[in-house]
Coordinates of C-alpha atoms in Angstrom, one line a residue:
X1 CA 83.1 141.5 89.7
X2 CA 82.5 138.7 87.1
X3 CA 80.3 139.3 84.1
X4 CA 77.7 137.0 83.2
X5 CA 77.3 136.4 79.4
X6 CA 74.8 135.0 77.5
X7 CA 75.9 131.9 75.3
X8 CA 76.2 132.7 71.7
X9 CA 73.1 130.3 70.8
X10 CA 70.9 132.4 73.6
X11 CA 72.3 135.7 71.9
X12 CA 71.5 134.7 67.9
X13 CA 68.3 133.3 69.2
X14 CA 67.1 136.6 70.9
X15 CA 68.3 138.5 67.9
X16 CA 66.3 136.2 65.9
X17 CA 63.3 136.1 67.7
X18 CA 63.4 140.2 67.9
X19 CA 63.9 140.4 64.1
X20 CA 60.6 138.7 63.7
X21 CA 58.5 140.2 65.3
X22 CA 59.8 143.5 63.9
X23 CA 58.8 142.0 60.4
X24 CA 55.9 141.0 61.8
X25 CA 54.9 144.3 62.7
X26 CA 55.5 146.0 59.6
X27 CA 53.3 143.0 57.5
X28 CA 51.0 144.8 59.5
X29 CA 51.1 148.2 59.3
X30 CA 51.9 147.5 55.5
X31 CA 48.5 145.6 55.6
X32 CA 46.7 148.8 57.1
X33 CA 48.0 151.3 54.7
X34 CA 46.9 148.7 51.5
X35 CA 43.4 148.4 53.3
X36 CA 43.5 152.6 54.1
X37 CA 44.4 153.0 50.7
X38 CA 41.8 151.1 48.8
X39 CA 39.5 153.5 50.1
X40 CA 40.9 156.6 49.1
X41 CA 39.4 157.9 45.7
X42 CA 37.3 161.1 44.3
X43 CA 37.6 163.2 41.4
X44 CA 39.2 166.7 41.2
X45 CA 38.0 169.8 39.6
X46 CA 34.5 168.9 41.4
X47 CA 33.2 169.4 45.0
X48 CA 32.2 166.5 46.7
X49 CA 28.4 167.1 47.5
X50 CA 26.7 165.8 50.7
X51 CA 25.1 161.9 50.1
X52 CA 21.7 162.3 49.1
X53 CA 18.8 160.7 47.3
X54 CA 19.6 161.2 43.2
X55 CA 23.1 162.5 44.2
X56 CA 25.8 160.8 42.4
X57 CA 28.5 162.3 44.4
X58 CA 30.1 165.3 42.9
X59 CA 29.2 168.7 41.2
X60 CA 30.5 172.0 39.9
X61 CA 29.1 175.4 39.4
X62 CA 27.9 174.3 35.8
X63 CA 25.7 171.9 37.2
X64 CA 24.3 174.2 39.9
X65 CA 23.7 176.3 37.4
X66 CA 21.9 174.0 35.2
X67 CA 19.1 172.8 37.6
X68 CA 18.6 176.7 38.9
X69 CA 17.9 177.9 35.1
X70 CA 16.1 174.5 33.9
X71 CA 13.9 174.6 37.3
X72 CA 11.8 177.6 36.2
X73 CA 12.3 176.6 32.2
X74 CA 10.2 173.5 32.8
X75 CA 7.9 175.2 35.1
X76 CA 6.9 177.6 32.2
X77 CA 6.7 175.4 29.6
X78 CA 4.0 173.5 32.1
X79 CA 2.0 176.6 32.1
X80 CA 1.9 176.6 28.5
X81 CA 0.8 173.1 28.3
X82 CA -2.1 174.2 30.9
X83 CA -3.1 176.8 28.9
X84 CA -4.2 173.9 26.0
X85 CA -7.0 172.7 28.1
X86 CA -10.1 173.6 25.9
X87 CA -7.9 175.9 23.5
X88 CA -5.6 173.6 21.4
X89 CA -7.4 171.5 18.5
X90 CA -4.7 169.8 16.7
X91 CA -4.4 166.1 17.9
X92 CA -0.8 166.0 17.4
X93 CA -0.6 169.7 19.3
X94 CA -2.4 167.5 22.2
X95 CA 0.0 164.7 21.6
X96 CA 2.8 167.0 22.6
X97 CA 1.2 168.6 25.5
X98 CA 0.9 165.8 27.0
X99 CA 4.6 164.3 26.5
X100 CA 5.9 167.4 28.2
X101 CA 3.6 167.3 31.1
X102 CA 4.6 163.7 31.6
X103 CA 8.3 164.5 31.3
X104 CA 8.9 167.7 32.9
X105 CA 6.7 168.1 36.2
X106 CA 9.4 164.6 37.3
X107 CA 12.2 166.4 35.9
X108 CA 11.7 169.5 38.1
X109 CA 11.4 167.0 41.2
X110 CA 14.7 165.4 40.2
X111 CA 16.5 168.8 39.9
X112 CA 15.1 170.0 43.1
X113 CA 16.4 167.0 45.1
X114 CA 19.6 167.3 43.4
X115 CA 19.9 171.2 44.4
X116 CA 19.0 170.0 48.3
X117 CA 21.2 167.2 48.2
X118 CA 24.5 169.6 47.4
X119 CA 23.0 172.4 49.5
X120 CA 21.9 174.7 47.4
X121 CA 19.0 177.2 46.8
X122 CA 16.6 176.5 44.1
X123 CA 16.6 179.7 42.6
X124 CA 19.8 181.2 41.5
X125 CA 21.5 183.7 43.6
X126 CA 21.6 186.4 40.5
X127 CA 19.0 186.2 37.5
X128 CA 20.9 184.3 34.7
X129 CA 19.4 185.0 30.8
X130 CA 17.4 182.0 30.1
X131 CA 17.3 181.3 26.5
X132 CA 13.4 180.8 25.1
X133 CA 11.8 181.8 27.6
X134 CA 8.4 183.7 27.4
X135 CA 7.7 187.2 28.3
X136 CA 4.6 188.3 30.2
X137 CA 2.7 189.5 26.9
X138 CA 4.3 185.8 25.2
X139 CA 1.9 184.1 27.9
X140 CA -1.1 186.4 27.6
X141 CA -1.0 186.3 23.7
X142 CA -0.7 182.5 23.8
X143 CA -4.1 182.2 26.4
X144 CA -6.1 184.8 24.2
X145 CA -6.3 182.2 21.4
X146 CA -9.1 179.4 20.7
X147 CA -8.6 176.2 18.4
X148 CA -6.2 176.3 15.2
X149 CA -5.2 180.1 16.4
X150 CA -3.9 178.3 20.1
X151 CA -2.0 175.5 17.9
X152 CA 0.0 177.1 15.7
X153 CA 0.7 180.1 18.0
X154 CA 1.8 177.1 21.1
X155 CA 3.9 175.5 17.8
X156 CA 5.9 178.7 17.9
X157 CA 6.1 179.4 21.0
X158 CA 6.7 176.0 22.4
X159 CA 9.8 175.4 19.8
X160 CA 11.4 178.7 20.6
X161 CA 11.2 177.3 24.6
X162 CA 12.4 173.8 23.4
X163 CA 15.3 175.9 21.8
X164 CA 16.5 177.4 24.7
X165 CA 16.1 174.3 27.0
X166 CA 18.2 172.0 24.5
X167 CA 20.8 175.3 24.4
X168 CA 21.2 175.2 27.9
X169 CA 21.5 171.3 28.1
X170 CA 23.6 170.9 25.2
X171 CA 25.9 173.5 27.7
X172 CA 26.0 171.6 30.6
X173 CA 26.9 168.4 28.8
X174 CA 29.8 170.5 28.1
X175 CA 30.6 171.6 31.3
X176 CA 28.8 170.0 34.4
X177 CA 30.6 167.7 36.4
X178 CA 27.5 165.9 37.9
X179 CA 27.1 162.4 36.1
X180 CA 23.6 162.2 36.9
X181 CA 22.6 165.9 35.9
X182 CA 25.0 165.4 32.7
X183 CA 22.4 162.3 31.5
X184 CA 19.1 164.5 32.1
X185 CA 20.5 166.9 30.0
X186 CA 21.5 164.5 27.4
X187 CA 17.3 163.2 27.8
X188 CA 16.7 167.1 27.3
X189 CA 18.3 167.3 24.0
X190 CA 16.9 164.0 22.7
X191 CA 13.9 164.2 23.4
X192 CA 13.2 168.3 22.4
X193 CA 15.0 168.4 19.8
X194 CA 12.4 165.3 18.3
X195 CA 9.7 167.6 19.3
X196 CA 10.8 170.9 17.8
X197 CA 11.2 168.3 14.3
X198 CA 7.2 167.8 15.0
X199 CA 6.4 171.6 15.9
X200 CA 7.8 172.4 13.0
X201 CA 5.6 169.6 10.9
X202 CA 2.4 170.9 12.8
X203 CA 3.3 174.2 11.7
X204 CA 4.2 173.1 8.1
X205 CA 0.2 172.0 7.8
X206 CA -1.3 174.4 9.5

């Protein structure tokens, strides 16, 4: 029986043609993995936390930590600023009050979202030593005094607290992982640190 064969311009043609579209197919796939790979990204050493409103994207333990102690810092030093309603005298002593209710009842809010966001209780899982805060009897002491008495005993008090909170922020600027958490705690130190310069006038005159 004969063999048919292909001329040798049908042959080189085919080959051609087949050589093409294997290059072709590649350009593609090479196009796929540039566009797959643009999106790949992240950081390490950090857990990637769910998407959520004031949620940069990642945290650690540090700043978990962080917004569970700070939480119930601010909260106290709110009670303390209560308490000057009809006790403190001082105008600067009022001046202050009202700084740190403006600032820290939206702090708290923030740090509570944040907490949410990553899935995480508000209240840490065991009781951490929070530097300056109050005891009981701090709290009761600081409510049984009237005028100059309230002022220079909130001075104390209040730049002990502002101590621990600027401790506790200078830590997680140290540590924390979360960009957004990192910057609140850099706000902490700023701006406490300016008022524990004031306390400590108000105290000077008193």
């Amino acid at each position: 029986m004969r063999t048919f064969r292909k001329p040798a311009a049908l042959r080189v043609l085919g080959l051609t043609g087949a050589v093409a579209a294997t290059a072709l197919l590649l350009a593609a796939c090479g196009d796929g993995d540039t566009m797959g790979g643009m999106d790949h990204g992240g950081t390490t050493s950090a857990t990637a936390a769910p998407s959520a409103p004031g949620n940069s994207g990642t945290f650690n333990e540090a700043d978990v930590m962080f917004a569970q102690m700070m939480i119930p810092h601010h909260e106290q030093a709110l009670k303390m600023a209560e308490l000057a309603e009809g006790r403190a005298e001082d105008p600067d002593v009022k001046r202050i009050v009202a700084a740190i209710e403006k600032a820290q009842d939206p702090e708290i809010q923030k740090m509570k979202a944040w907490l949410r966001g990553w899935g995480k209780p508000e209240t840490a899982a065991m009781d951490h030593g929070m530097a300056g805060m109050m005891s009981e009897q701090d709290m009761k002491d600081l409510a049984a005094v009237q005028g100059r008495d309230f002022d220079r005993k909130f001075a104390e008090l209040m730049i002990a607290h502002h101590e621990g909170a600027v401790e506790m922020a200078k830590t997680e600027q140290k540590a924390g992982g979360n960009t957004e958490a990192k910057a609140l705690a850099g706000e902490v130190v700023t701006a406490q640190t300016a008022e524990i310069a004031e306390l400590r006038k108000i105290l000077d005159r008193l």
